[in-house]
PDB file of C-alpha atoms in Angstrom:
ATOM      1  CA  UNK A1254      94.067 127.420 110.556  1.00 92.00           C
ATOM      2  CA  UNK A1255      90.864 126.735 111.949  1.00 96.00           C
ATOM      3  CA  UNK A1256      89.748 124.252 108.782  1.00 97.00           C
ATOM      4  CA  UNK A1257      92.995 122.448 109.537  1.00 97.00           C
ATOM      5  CA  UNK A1258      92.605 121.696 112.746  1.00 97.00           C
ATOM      6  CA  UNK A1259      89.091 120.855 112.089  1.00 98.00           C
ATOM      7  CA  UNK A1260      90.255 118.273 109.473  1.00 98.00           C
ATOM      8  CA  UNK A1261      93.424 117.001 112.404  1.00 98.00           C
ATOM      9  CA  UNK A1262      90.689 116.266 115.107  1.00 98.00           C
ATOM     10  CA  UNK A1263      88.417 114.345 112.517  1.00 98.00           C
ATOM     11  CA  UNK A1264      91.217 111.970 110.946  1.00 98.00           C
ATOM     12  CA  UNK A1265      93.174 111.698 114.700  1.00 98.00           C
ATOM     13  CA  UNK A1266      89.904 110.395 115.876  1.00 98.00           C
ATOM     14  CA  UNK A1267      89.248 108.230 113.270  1.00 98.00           C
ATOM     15  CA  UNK A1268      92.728 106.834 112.759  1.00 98.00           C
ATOM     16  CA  UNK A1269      92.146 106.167 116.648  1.00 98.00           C
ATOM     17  CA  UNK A1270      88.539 104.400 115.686  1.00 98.00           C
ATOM     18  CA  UNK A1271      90.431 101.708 114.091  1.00 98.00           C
ATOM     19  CA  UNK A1272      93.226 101.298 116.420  1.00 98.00           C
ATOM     20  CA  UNK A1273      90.560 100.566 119.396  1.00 98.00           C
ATOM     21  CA  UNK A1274      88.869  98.168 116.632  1.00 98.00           C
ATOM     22  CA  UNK A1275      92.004  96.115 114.811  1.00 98.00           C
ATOM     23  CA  UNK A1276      93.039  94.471 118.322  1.00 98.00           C
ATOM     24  CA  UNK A1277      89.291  93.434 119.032  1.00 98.00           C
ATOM     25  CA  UNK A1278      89.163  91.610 115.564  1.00 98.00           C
ATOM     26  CA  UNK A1279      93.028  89.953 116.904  1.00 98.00           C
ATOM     27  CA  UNK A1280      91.064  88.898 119.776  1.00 98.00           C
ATOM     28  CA  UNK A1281      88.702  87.270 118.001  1.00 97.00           C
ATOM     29  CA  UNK A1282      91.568  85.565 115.689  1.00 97.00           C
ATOM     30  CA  UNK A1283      93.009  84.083 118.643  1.00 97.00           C
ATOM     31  CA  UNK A1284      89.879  82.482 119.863  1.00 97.00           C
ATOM     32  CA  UNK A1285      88.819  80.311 116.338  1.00 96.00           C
ATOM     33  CA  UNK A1286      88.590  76.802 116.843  1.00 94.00           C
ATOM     34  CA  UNK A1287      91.346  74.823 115.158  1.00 90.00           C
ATOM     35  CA  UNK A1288      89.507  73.889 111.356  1.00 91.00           C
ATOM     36  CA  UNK A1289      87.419  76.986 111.224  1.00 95.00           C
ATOM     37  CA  UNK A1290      89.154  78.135 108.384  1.00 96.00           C
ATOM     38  CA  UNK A1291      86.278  80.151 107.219  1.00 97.00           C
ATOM     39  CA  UNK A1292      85.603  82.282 110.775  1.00 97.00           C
ATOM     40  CA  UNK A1293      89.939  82.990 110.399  1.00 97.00           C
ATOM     41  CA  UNK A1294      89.698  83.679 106.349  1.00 98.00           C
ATOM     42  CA  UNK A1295      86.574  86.557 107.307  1.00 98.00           C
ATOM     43  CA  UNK A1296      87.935  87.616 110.577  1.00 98.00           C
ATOM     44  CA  UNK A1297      91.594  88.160 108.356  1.00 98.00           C
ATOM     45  CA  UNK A1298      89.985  90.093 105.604  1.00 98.00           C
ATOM     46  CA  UNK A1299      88.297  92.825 107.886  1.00 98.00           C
ATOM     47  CA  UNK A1300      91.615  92.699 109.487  1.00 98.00           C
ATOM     48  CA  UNK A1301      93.161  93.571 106.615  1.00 98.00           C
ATOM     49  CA  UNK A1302      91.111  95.775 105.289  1.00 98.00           C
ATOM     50  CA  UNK A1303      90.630  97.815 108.493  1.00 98.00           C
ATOM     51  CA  UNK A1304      94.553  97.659 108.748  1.00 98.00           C
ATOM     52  CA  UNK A1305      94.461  99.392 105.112  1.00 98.00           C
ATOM     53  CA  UNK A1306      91.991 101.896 105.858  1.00 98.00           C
ATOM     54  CA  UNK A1307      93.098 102.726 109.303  1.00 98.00           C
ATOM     55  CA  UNK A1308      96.504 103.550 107.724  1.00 98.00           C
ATOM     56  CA  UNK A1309      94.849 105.988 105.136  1.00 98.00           C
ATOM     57  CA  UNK A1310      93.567 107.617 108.061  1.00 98.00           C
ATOM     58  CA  UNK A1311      96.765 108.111 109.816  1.00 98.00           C
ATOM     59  CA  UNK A1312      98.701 110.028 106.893  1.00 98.00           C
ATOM     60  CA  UNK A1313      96.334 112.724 106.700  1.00 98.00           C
ATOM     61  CA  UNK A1314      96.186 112.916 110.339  1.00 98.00           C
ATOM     62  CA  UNK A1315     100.141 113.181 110.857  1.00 98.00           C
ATOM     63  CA  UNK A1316     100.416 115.830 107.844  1.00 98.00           C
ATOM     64  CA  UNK A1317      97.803 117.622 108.993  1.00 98.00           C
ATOM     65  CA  UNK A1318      99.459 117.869 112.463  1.00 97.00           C
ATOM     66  CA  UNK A1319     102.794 118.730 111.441  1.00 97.00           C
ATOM     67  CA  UNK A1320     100.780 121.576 109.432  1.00 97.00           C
ATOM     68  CA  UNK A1321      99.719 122.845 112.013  1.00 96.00           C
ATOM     69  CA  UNK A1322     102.947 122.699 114.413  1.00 96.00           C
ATOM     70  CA  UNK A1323     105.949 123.541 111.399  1.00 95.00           C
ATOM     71  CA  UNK A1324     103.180 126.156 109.304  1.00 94.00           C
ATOM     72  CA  UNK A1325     101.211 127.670 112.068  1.00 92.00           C
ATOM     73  CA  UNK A1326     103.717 127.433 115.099  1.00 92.00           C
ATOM     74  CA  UNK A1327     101.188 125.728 117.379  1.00 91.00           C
ATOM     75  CA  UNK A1328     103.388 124.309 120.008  1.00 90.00           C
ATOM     76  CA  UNK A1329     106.500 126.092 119.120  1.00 90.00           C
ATOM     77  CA  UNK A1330     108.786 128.904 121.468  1.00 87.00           C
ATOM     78  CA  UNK A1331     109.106 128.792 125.255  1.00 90.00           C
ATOM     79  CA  UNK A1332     106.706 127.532 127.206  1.00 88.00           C
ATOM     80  CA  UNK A1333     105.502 124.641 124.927  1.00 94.00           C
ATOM     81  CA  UNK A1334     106.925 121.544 126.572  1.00 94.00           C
ATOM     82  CA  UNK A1335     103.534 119.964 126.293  1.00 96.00           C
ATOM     83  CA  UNK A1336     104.281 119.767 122.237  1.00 96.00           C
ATOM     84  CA  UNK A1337     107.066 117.692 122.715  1.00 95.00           C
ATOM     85  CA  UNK A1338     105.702 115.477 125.144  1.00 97.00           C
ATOM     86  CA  UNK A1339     102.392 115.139 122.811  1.00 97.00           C
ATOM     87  CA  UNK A1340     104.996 114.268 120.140  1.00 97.00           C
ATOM     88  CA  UNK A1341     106.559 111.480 121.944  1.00 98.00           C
ATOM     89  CA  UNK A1342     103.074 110.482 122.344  1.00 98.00           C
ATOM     90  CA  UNK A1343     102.565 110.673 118.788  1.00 98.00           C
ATOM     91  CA  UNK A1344     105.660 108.524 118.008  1.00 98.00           C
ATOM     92  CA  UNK A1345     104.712 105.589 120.766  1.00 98.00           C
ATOM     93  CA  UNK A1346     101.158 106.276 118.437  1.00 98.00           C
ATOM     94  CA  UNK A1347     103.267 105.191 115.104  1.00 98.00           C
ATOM     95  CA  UNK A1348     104.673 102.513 116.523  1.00 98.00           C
ATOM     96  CA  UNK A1349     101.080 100.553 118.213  1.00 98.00           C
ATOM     97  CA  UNK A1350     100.104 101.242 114.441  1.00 98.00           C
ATOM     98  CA  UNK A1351     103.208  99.468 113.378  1.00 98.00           C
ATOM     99  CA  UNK A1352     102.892  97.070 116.060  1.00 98.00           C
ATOM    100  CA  UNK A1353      99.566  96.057 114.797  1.00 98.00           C
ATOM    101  CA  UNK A1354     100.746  95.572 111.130  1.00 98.00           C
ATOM    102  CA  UNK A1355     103.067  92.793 112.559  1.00 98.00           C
ATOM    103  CA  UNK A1356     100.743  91.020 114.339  1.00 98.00           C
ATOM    104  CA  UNK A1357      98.475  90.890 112.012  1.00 98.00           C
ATOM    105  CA  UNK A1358     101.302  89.188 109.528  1.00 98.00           C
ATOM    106  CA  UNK A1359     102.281  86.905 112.338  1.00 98.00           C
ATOM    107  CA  UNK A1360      98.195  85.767 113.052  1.00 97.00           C
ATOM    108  CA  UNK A1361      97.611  85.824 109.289  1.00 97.00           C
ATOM    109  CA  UNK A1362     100.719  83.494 109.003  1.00 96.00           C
ATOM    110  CA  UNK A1363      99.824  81.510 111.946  1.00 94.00           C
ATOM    111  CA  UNK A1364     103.073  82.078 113.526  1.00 96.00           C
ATOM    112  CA  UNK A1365     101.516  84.206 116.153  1.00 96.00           C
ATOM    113  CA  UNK A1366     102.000  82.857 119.539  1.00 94.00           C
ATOM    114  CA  UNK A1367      99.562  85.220 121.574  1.00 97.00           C
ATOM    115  CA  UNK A1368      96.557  84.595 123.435  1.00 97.00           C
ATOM    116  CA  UNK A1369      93.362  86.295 123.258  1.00 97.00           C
ATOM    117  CA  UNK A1370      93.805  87.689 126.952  1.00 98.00           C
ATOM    118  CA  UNK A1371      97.367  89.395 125.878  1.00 98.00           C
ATOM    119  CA  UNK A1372      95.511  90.585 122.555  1.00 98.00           C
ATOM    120  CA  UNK A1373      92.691  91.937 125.317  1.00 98.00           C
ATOM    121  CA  UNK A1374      95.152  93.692 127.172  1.00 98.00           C
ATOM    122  CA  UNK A1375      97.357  95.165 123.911  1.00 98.00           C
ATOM    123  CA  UNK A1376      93.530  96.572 122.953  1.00 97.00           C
ATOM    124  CA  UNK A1377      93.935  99.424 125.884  1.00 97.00           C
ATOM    125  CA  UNK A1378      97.516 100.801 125.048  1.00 98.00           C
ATOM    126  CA  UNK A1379      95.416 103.085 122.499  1.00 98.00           C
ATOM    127  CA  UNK A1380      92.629 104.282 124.954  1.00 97.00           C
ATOM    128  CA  UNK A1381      95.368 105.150 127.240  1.00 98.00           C
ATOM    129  CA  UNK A1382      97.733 107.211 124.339  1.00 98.00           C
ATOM    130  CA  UNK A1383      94.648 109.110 123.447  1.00 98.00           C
ATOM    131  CA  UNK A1384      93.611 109.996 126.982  1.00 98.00           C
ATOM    132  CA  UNK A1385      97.141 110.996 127.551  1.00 98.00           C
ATOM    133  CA  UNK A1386      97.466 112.848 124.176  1.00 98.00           C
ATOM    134  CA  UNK A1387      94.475 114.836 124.644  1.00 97.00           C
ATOM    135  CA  UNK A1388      95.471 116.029 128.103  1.00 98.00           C
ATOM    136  CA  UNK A1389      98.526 117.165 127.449  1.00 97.00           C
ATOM    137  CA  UNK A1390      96.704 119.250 123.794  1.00 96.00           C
ATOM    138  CA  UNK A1391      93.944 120.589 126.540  1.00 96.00           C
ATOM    139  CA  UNK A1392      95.517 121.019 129.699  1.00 97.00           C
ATOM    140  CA  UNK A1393      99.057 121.985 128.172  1.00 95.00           C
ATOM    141  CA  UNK A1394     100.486 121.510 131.651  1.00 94.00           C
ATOM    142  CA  UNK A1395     103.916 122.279 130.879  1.00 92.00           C
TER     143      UNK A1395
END
């Protein structure tokens, strides 16, 4: 159990890496100059490619955690609520990486109607899901 968990913690923090990156590079898409078309066609490639990877890095992470909460029965029985608030977590998780994948269609597009300053302020929703996440794995306050 102890290898699996291992291998959760290392591909939760770097599916995380690239969440707390992607938004950054969205930032920076939002700020070219009108007819810099080769600043947006790099700064869309790492996007992409980041998007790809950063996805790779979430399936493991995911599988590996359901491992560990279906096949071990971390989290499960009374006194667990903290598993299915860390779950929830988890799902708002899914859906920032989602949330990402459609901006980055809209920017790449150009039917993307956000500023750099909202982009700025989208960047923090992850810092705050893993503080929040890792709290409630830690602390298990409920």
């Amino acid at each position: 159990m102890l290898w699996v968990k291992a291998f959760h913690i290392v591909f939760v923090a770097s599916w995380f890496a690239g969440l707390f990156y992607l938004p950054r590079i969205f930032v920076n898409l939002a700020m070219v100059a009108p007819g810099s078309a080769a600043e947006r066609d790099r700064l869309l490639l790492m996007a992409r490619k980041l998007m790809r990877f950063t996805t790779l890095l979430a399936v493991p992470a995911i599988a590996l955690g359901l491992w560990l909460w279906l096949g071990y029965g971390i989290g499960r029985g009374p006194g667990n609520g903290w598993m299915h608030a860390k779950l929830a977590v988890v799902a708002l998780v899914i859906g920032y990486h989602h949330a990402c994948s459609v901006l980055l269609r809209k920017l790449a597009d150009g039917t993307s109607r956000r500023s750099h300053v909202w982009f700025r302020w989208f960047n923090e929703a992850p810092v705050l899901l893993l503080l929040v996440a890792v709290v409630l794995v830690v602390v298990k306050p409920f």
